[in-house]
mmCIF file of N, CA, C and O in Angstrom:
data_model
loop_
_atom_site.group_PDB
_atom_site.id
_atom_site.type_symbol
_atom_site.label_atom_id
_atom_site.label_comp_id
_atom_site.label_asym_id
_atom_site.label_seq_id
_atom_site.Cartn_x
_atom_site.Cartn_y
_atom_site.Cartn_z
ATOM 1 N N UNK A 7 68.763 -51.073 -141.421
ATOM 2 C CA UNK A 7 67.317 -51.008 -141.448
ATOM 3 C C UNK A 7 66.792 -50.954 -140.014
ATOM 4 O O UNK A 7 67.135 -51.779 -139.187
ATOM 5 N N UNK A 8 65.921 -49.988 -139.753
ATOM 6 C CA UNK A 8 65.428 -49.780 -138.394
ATOM 7 C C UNK A 8 64.215 -50.627 -138.048
ATOM 8 O O UNK A 8 63.961 -50.910 -136.887
ATOM 9 N N UNK A 9 63.431 -50.996 -139.032
ATOM 10 C CA UNK A 9 62.221 -51.782 -138.775
ATOM 11 C C UNK A 9 62.163 -52.935 -139.768
ATOM 12 O O UNK A 9 61.352 -52.939 -140.689
ATOM 13 N N UNK A 10 63.016 -53.939 -139.583
ATOM 14 C CA UNK A 10 63.033 -55.039 -140.542
ATOM 15 C C UNK A 10 61.707 -55.796 -140.565
ATOM 16 O O UNK A 10 61.060 -55.985 -139.539
ATOM 17 N N UNK A 11 61.298 -56.184 -141.767
ATOM 18 C CA UNK A 11 60.066 -56.950 -141.913
ATOM 19 C C UNK A 11 58.814 -56.109 -142.032
ATOM 20 O O UNK A 11 57.734 -56.633 -142.262
ATOM 21 N N UNK A 12 58.924 -54.809 -141.873
ATOM 22 C CA UNK A 12 57.753 -53.942 -141.992
ATOM 23 C C UNK A 12 57.772 -53.238 -143.341
ATOM 24 O O UNK A 12 58.786 -52.672 -143.742
ATOM 25 N N UNK A 13 56.651 -53.264 -144.010
ATOM 26 C CA UNK A 13 56.535 -52.518 -145.262
ATOM 27 C C UNK A 13 56.186 -51.066 -144.922
ATOM 28 O O UNK A 13 55.676 -50.790 -143.824
ATOM 29 N N UNK A 14 56.449 -50.156 -145.843
ATOM 30 C CA UNK A 14 56.055 -48.760 -145.580
ATOM 31 C C UNK A 14 54.566 -48.642 -145.259
ATOM 32 O O UNK A 14 54.170 -47.871 -144.389
ATOM 33 N N UNK A 15 53.741 -49.416 -145.934
ATOM 34 C CA UNK A 15 52.296 -49.365 -145.692
ATOM 35 C C UNK A 15 51.953 -49.810 -144.266
ATOM 36 O O UNK A 15 51.125 -49.211 -143.587
ATOM 37 N N UNK A 16 52.612 -50.867 -143.789
ATOM 38 C CA UNK A 16 52.312 -51.345 -142.437
ATOM 39 C C UNK A 16 52.782 -50.337 -141.385
ATOM 40 O O UNK A 16 52.148 -50.190 -140.342
ATOM 41 N N UNK A 17 53.872 -49.626 -141.665
ATOM 42 C CA UNK A 17 54.332 -48.577 -140.750
ATOM 43 C C UNK A 17 53.287 -47.462 -140.678
ATOM 44 O O UNK A 17 52.915 -46.997 -139.597
ATOM 45 N N UNK A 18 52.781 -47.041 -141.845
ATOM 46 C CA UNK A 18 51.746 -46.002 -141.865
ATOM 47 C C UNK A 18 50.476 -46.475 -141.152
ATOM 48 O O UNK A 18 49.828 -45.698 -140.451
ATOM 49 N N UNK A 19 50.121 -47.745 -141.325
ATOM 50 C CA UNK A 19 48.947 -48.282 -140.634
ATOM 51 C C UNK A 19 49.121 -48.227 -139.118
ATOM 52 O O UNK A 19 48.174 -47.952 -138.387
ATOM 53 N N UNK A 20 50.319 -48.480 -138.647
ATOM 54 C CA UNK A 20 50.579 -48.417 -137.204
ATOM 55 C C UNK A 20 50.448 -46.986 -136.693
ATOM 56 O O UNK A 20 49.897 -46.744 -135.628
ATOM 57 N N UNK A 21 50.970 -46.011 -137.468
ATOM 58 C CA UNK A 21 50.850 -44.612 -137.063
ATOM 59 C C UNK A 21 49.399 -44.143 -137.119
ATOM 60 O O UNK A 21 48.996 -43.271 -136.360
ATOM 61 N N UNK A 22 48.597 -44.728 -138.000
ATOM 62 C CA UNK A 22 47.192 -44.336 -138.136
ATOM 63 C C UNK A 22 46.360 -44.722 -136.918
ATOM 64 O O UNK A 22 45.244 -44.235 -136.760
ATOM 65 N N UNK A 23 46.896 -45.566 -136.052
ATOM 66 C CA UNK A 23 46.143 -45.953 -134.860
ATOM 67 C C UNK A 23 46.086 -44.831 -133.826
ATOM 68 O O UNK A 23 45.236 -44.848 -132.939
ATOM 69 N N UNK A 24 46.975 -43.856 -133.930
ATOM 70 C CA UNK A 24 46.947 -42.712 -133.008
ATOM 71 C C UNK A 24 45.916 -41.720 -133.537
ATOM 72 O O UNK A 24 45.984 -41.297 -134.683
ATOM 73 N N UNK A 25 44.961 -41.378 -132.699
ATOM 74 C CA UNK A 25 43.885 -40.472 -133.082
ATOM 75 C C UNK A 25 43.959 -39.186 -132.270
ATOM 76 O O UNK A 25 44.351 -39.208 -131.110
ATOM 77 N N UNK A 26 43.566 -38.073 -132.900
ATOM 78 C CA UNK A 26 43.482 -36.789 -132.212
ATOM 79 C C UNK A 26 42.014 -36.541 -131.898
ATOM 80 O O UNK A 26 41.148 -36.688 -132.770
ATOM 81 N N UNK A 27 41.723 -36.226 -130.640
ATOM 82 C CA UNK A 27 40.342 -36.004 -130.227
ATOM 83 C C UNK A 27 40.226 -34.682 -129.468
ATOM 84 O O UNK A 27 41.190 -34.208 -128.872
ATOM 85 N N UNK A 28 39.041 -34.097 -129.524
ATOM 86 C CA UNK A 28 38.718 -32.902 -128.751
ATOM 87 C C UNK A 28 37.671 -33.300 -127.719
ATOM 88 O O UNK A 28 36.642 -33.889 -128.063
ATOM 89 N N UNK A 29 37.938 -32.978 -126.466
ATOM 90 C CA UNK A 29 37.012 -33.280 -125.375
ATOM 91 C C UNK A 29 36.541 -31.946 -124.798
ATOM 92 O O UNK A 29 37.360 -31.093 -124.457
ATOM 93 N N UNK A 30 35.220 -31.774 -124.723
ATOM 94 C CA UNK A 30 34.639 -30.557 -124.163
ATOM 95 C C UNK A 30 33.911 -30.914 -122.874
ATOM 96 O O UNK A 30 33.057 -31.794 -122.869
ATOM 97 N N UNK A 31 34.259 -30.211 -121.797
ATOM 98 C CA UNK A 31 33.669 -30.491 -120.489
ATOM 99 C C UNK A 31 33.057 -29.202 -119.952
ATOM 100 O O UNK A 31 33.774 -28.216 -119.747
ATOM 101 N N UNK A 32 31.728 -29.175 -119.745
ATOM 102 C CA UNK A 32 31.122 -27.978 -119.158
ATOM 103 C C UNK A 32 31.507 -27.862 -117.690
ATOM 104 O O UNK A 32 31.629 -28.863 -116.987
ATOM 105 N N UNK A 33 31.708 -26.630 -117.242
ATOM 106 C CA UNK A 33 32.034 -26.395 -115.838
ATOM 107 C C UNK A 33 30.776 -25.914 -115.109
ATOM 108 O O UNK A 33 29.790 -25.530 -115.731
ATOM 109 N N UNK A 34 30.820 -25.939 -113.794
ATOM 110 C CA UNK A 34 29.651 -25.537 -113.006
ATOM 111 C C UNK A 34 29.382 -24.039 -113.081
ATOM 112 O O UNK A 34 28.288 -23.597 -112.760
ATOM 113 N N UNK A 35 30.369 -23.243 -113.528
ATOM 114 C CA UNK A 35 30.163 -21.796 -113.618
ATOM 115 C C UNK A 35 29.828 -21.338 -115.040
ATOM 116 O O UNK A 35 29.921 -20.163 -115.364
ATOM 117 N N UNK A 36 29.438 -22.262 -115.929
ATOM 118 C CA UNK A 36 28.980 -21.889 -117.266
ATOM 119 C C UNK A 36 30.069 -21.820 -118.322
ATOM 120 O O UNK A 36 29.781 -21.532 -119.477
ATOM 121 N N UNK A 37 31.302 -22.067 -117.946
ATOM 122 C CA UNK A 37 32.369 -22.069 -118.937
ATOM 123 C C UNK A 37 32.543 -23.478 -119.498
ATOM 124 O O UNK A 37 31.829 -24.394 -119.115
ATOM 125 N N UNK A 38 33.470 -23.621 -120.427
ATOM 126 C CA UNK A 38 33.714 -24.924 -121.023
ATOM 127 C C UNK A 38 35.216 -25.194 -121.074
ATOM 128 O O UNK A 38 35.991 -24.356 -121.531
ATOM 129 N N UNK A 39 35.599 -26.350 -120.597
ATOM 130 C CA UNK A 39 36.992 -26.790 -120.628
ATOM 131 C C UNK A 39 37.187 -27.576 -121.911
ATOM 132 O O UNK A 39 36.429 -28.494 -122.215
ATOM 133 N N UNK A 40 38.188 -27.186 -122.694
ATOM 134 C CA UNK A 40 38.466 -27.835 -123.968
ATOM 135 C C UNK A 40 39.828 -28.519 -123.888
ATOM 136 O O UNK A 40 40.838 -27.882 -123.590
ATOM 137 N N UNK A 41 39.834 -29.820 -124.152
ATOM 138 C CA UNK A 41 41.066 -30.603 -124.121
ATOM 139 C C UNK A 41 41.268 -31.250 -125.490
ATOM 140 O O UNK A 41 40.438 -32.044 -125.936
ATOM 141 N N UNK A 42 42.341 -30.894 -126.165
ATOM 142 C CA UNK A 42 42.710 -31.560 -127.408
ATOM 143 C C UNK A 42 43.773 -32.580 -127.037
ATOM 144 O O UNK A 42 44.812 -32.238 -126.480
ATOM 145 N N UNK A 43 43.503 -33.834 -127.340
ATOM 146 C CA UNK A 43 44.391 -34.916 -126.928
ATOM 147 C C UNK A 43 44.574 -35.915 -128.051
ATOM 148 O O UNK A 43 43.689 -36.100 -128.878
ATOM 149 N N UNK A 44 45.733 -36.567 -128.057
ATOM 150 C CA UNK A 44 45.908 -37.710 -128.939
ATOM 151 C C UNK A 44 45.917 -38.965 -128.079
ATOM 152 O O UNK A 44 46.275 -38.935 -126.908
ATOM 153 N N UNK A 45 45.453 -40.055 -128.669
ATOM 154 C CA UNK A 45 45.412 -41.316 -127.937
ATOM 155 C C UNK A 45 46.831 -41.839 -127.744
ATOM 156 O O UNK A 45 47.727 -41.544 -128.528
ATOM 157 N N UNK A 46 47.015 -42.593 -126.710
ATOM 158 C CA UNK A 46 48.335 -43.155 -126.423
ATOM 159 C C UNK A 46 48.648 -44.256 -127.426
ATOM 160 O O UNK A 46 47.778 -45.058 -127.758
ATOM 161 N N UNK A 47 49.882 -44.285 -127.933
ATOM 162 C CA UNK A 47 50.239 -45.320 -128.913
ATOM 163 C C UNK A 47 50.233 -46.716 -128.285
ATOM 164 O O UNK A 47 50.554 -46.882 -127.113
ATOM 165 N N UNK A 48 49.834 -47.677 -129.095
ATOM 166 C CA UNK A 48 49.855 -49.066 -128.650
ATOM 167 C C UNK A 48 51.304 -49.548 -128.561
ATOM 168 O O UNK A 48 52.225 -48.899 -129.052
ATOM 169 N N UNK A 49 51.482 -50.708 -127.957
ATOM 170 C CA UNK A 49 52.821 -51.243 -127.683
ATOM 171 C C UNK A 49 53.680 -51.335 -128.950
ATOM 172 O O UNK A 49 54.833 -50.929 -128.945
ATOM 173 N N UNK A 50 53.112 -51.845 -130.048
ATOM 174 C CA UNK A 50 53.882 -51.997 -131.284
ATOM 175 C C UNK A 50 54.359 -50.651 -131.815
ATOM 176 O O UNK A 50 55.482 -50.519 -132.288
ATOM 177 N N UNK A 51 53.484 -49.645 -131.748
ATOM 178 C CA UNK A 51 53.882 -48.321 -132.226
ATOM 179 C C UNK A 51 54.935 -47.712 -131.307
ATOM 180 O O UNK A 51 55.855 -47.046 -131.779
ATOM 181 N N UNK A 52 54.818 -47.936 -130.004
ATOM 182 C CA UNK A 52 55.845 -47.436 -129.077
ATOM 183 C C UNK A 52 57.211 -48.010 -129.435
ATOM 184 O O UNK A 52 58.208 -47.289 -129.453
ATOM 185 N N UNK A 53 57.254 -49.303 -129.738
ATOM 186 C CA UNK A 53 58.515 -49.932 -130.138
ATOM 187 C C UNK A 53 59.051 -49.325 -131.433
ATOM 188 O O UNK A 53 60.244 -49.058 -131.564
ATOM 189 N N UNK A 54 58.156 -49.093 -132.382
ATOM 190 C CA UNK A 54 58.559 -48.491 -133.657
ATOM 191 C C UNK A 54 59.077 -47.065 -133.445
ATOM 192 O O UNK A 54 60.106 -46.685 -134.016
ATOM 193 N N UNK A 55 58.401 -46.294 -132.625
ATOM 194 C CA UNK A 55 58.852 -44.930 -132.326
ATOM 195 C C UNK A 55 60.246 -44.951 -131.700
ATOM 196 O O UNK A 55 61.113 -44.143 -132.058
ATOM 197 N N UNK A 56 60.469 -45.888 -130.782
ATOM 198 C CA UNK A 56 61.793 -46.012 -130.158
ATOM 199 C C UNK A 56 62.860 -46.355 -131.189
ATOM 200 O O UNK A 56 63.937 -45.770 -131.200
ATOM 201 N N UNK A 57 62.565 -47.306 -132.073
ATOM 202 C CA UNK A 57 63.529 -47.714 -133.097
ATOM 203 C C UNK A 57 63.869 -46.560 -134.043
ATOM 204 O O UNK A 57 65.006 -46.410 -134.470
ATOM 205 N N UNK A 58 62.851 -45.751 -134.365
ATOM 206 C CA UNK A 58 63.053 -44.618 -135.273
ATOM 207 C C UNK A 58 63.567 -43.371 -134.551
ATOM 208 O O UNK A 58 63.778 -42.338 -135.164
ATOM 209 N N UNK A 59 63.723 -43.489 -133.239
ATOM 210 C CA UNK A 59 64.177 -42.374 -132.394
ATOM 211 C C UNK A 59 63.251 -41.152 -132.535
ATOM 212 O O UNK A 59 63.692 -40.017 -132.672
ATOM 213 N N UNK A 60 61.948 -41.448 -132.497
ATOM 214 C CA UNK A 60 60.935 -40.398 -132.594
ATOM 215 C C UNK A 60 60.151 -40.337 -131.286
ATOM 216 O O UNK A 60 59.987 -41.342 -130.600
ATOM 217 N N UNK A 61 59.669 -39.156 -130.962
ATOM 218 C CA UNK A 61 58.776 -38.990 -129.815
ATOM 219 C C UNK A 61 57.558 -38.199 -130.259
ATOM 220 O O UNK A 61 57.653 -37.346 -131.148
ATOM 221 N N UNK A 62 56.435 -38.505 -129.668
ATOM 222 C CA UNK A 62 55.233 -37.735 -129.953
ATOM 223 C C UNK A 62 55.332 -36.390 -129.230
ATOM 224 O O UNK A 62 55.963 -36.301 -128.172
ATOM 225 N N UNK A 63 54.720 -35.353 -129.781
ATOM 226 C CA UNK A 63 54.767 -34.056 -129.097
ATOM 227 C C UNK A 63 54.007 -34.109 -127.779
ATOM 228 O O UNK A 63 53.174 -34.991 -127.560
ATOM 229 N N UNK A 64 54.295 -33.157 -126.927
ATOM 230 C CA UNK A 64 53.585 -33.065 -125.649
ATOM 231 C C UNK A 64 52.107 -32.788 -125.914
ATOM 232 O O UNK A 64 51.743 -32.176 -126.924
ATOM 233 N N UNK A 65 51.282 -33.269 -125.004
ATOM 234 C CA UNK A 65 49.851 -32.993 -125.118
ATOM 235 C C UNK A 65 49.643 -31.486 -124.969
ATOM 236 O O UNK A 65 50.265 -30.849 -124.121
ATOM 237 N N UNK A 66 48.772 -30.880 -125.808
ATOM 238 C CA UNK A 66 48.518 -29.444 -125.679
ATOM 239 C C UNK A 66 47.880 -29.117 -124.327
ATOM 240 O O UNK A 66 47.177 -29.950 -123.759
ATOM 241 N N UNK A 67 48.117 -27.910 -123.828
ATOM 242 C CA UNK A 67 47.498 -27.531 -122.548
ATOM 243 C C UNK A 67 45.986 -27.357 -122.698
ATOM 244 O O UNK A 67 45.496 -27.062 -123.790
ATOM 245 N N UNK A 68 45.241 -27.531 -121.610
ATOM 246 C CA UNK A 68 43.786 -27.328 -121.684
ATOM 247 C C UNK A 68 43.458 -25.854 -121.888
ATOM 248 O O UNK A 68 44.246 -24.967 -121.551
ATOM 249 N N UNK A 69 42.288 -25.609 -122.473
ATOM 250 C CA UNK A 69 41.797 -24.239 -122.668
ATOM 251 C C UNK A 69 40.454 -24.139 -121.969
ATOM 252 O O UNK A 69 39.689 -25.095 -121.923
ATOM 253 N N UNK A 70 40.178 -22.963 -121.432
ATOM 254 C CA UNK A 70 38.877 -22.751 -120.799
ATOM 255 C C UNK A 70 38.308 -21.457 -121.358
ATOM 256 O O UNK A 70 39.023 -20.483 -121.548
ATOM 257 N N UNK A 71 37.026 -21.495 -121.699
ATOM 258 C CA UNK A 71 36.399 -20.327 -122.315
ATOM 259 C C UNK A 71 34.950 -20.251 -121.893
ATOM 260 O O UNK A 71 34.361 -21.245 -121.453
ATOM 261 N N UNK A 72 34.382 -19.055 -122.079
ATOM 262 C CA UNK A 72 32.944 -18.898 -121.842
ATOM 263 C C UNK A 72 32.220 -19.813 -122.819
ATOM 264 O O UNK A 72 32.657 -20.009 -123.943
ATOM 265 N N UNK A 73 31.124 -20.388 -122.411
ATOM 266 C CA UNK A 73 30.394 -21.372 -123.210
ATOM 267 C C UNK A 73 30.042 -20.837 -124.596
ATOM 268 O O UNK A 73 30.215 -21.520 -125.598
ATOM 269 N N UNK A 74 29.562 -19.600 -124.699
ATOM 270 C CA UNK A 74 29.155 -19.023 -125.989
ATOM 271 C C UNK A 74 30.363 -18.870 -126.916
ATOM 272 O O UNK A 74 30.272 -19.113 -128.105
ATOM 273 N N UNK A 75 31.493 -18.463 -126.385
ATOM 274 C CA UNK A 75 32.691 -18.249 -127.189
ATOM 275 C C UNK A 75 33.208 -19.575 -127.734
ATOM 276 O O UNK A 75 33.573 -19.690 -128.896
ATOM 277 N N UNK A 76 33.199 -20.608 -126.920
ATOM 278 C CA UNK A 76 33.707 -21.917 -127.350
ATOM 279 C C UNK A 76 32.880 -22.451 -128.514
ATOM 280 O O UNK A 76 33.428 -22.981 -129.472
ATOM 281 N N UNK A 77 31.567 -22.329 -128.452
ATOM 282 C CA UNK A 77 30.735 -22.843 -129.541
ATOM 283 C C UNK A 77 30.805 -21.951 -130.766
ATOM 284 O O UNK A 77 30.689 -22.453 -131.876
ATOM 285 N N UNK A 78 31.027 -20.665 -130.615
ATOM 286 C CA UNK A 78 31.153 -19.772 -131.762
ATOM 287 C C UNK A 78 32.398 -20.133 -132.571
ATOM 288 O O UNK A 78 32.400 -20.030 -133.794
ATOM 289 N N UNK A 79 33.444 -20.584 -131.918
ATOM 290 C CA UNK A 79 34.678 -20.961 -132.609
ATOM 291 C C UNK A 79 34.465 -22.196 -133.481
ATOM 292 O O UNK A 79 35.105 -22.358 -134.497
ATOM 293 N N UNK A 80 33.536 -23.065 -133.086
ATOM 294 C CA UNK A 80 33.269 -24.285 -133.848
ATOM 295 C C UNK A 80 32.546 -23.943 -135.147
ATOM 296 O O UNK A 80 32.758 -24.560 -136.165
ATOM 297 N N UNK A 81 31.660 -22.947 -135.108
ATOM 298 C CA UNK A 81 30.897 -22.563 -136.299
ATOM 299 C C UNK A 81 31.841 -21.958 -137.265
ATOM 300 O O UNK A 81 32.137 -22.030 -138.261
#
């Protein structure tokens, strides 16, 4: 057993603490920098990931687009 004392539900609750967010930053030249990021796992989840021999994927690269194009994609 890799995570003794943890129920499947508590494991899922720990993974649920990681959130995916989109950050939009306007630039001085009228474009928009788009960063899709996940929050860093808390200490308990890091330990669980290590025990399960899992790693989170790399953070996606930033994207930059003209302001009108970035908002059109959201609609």
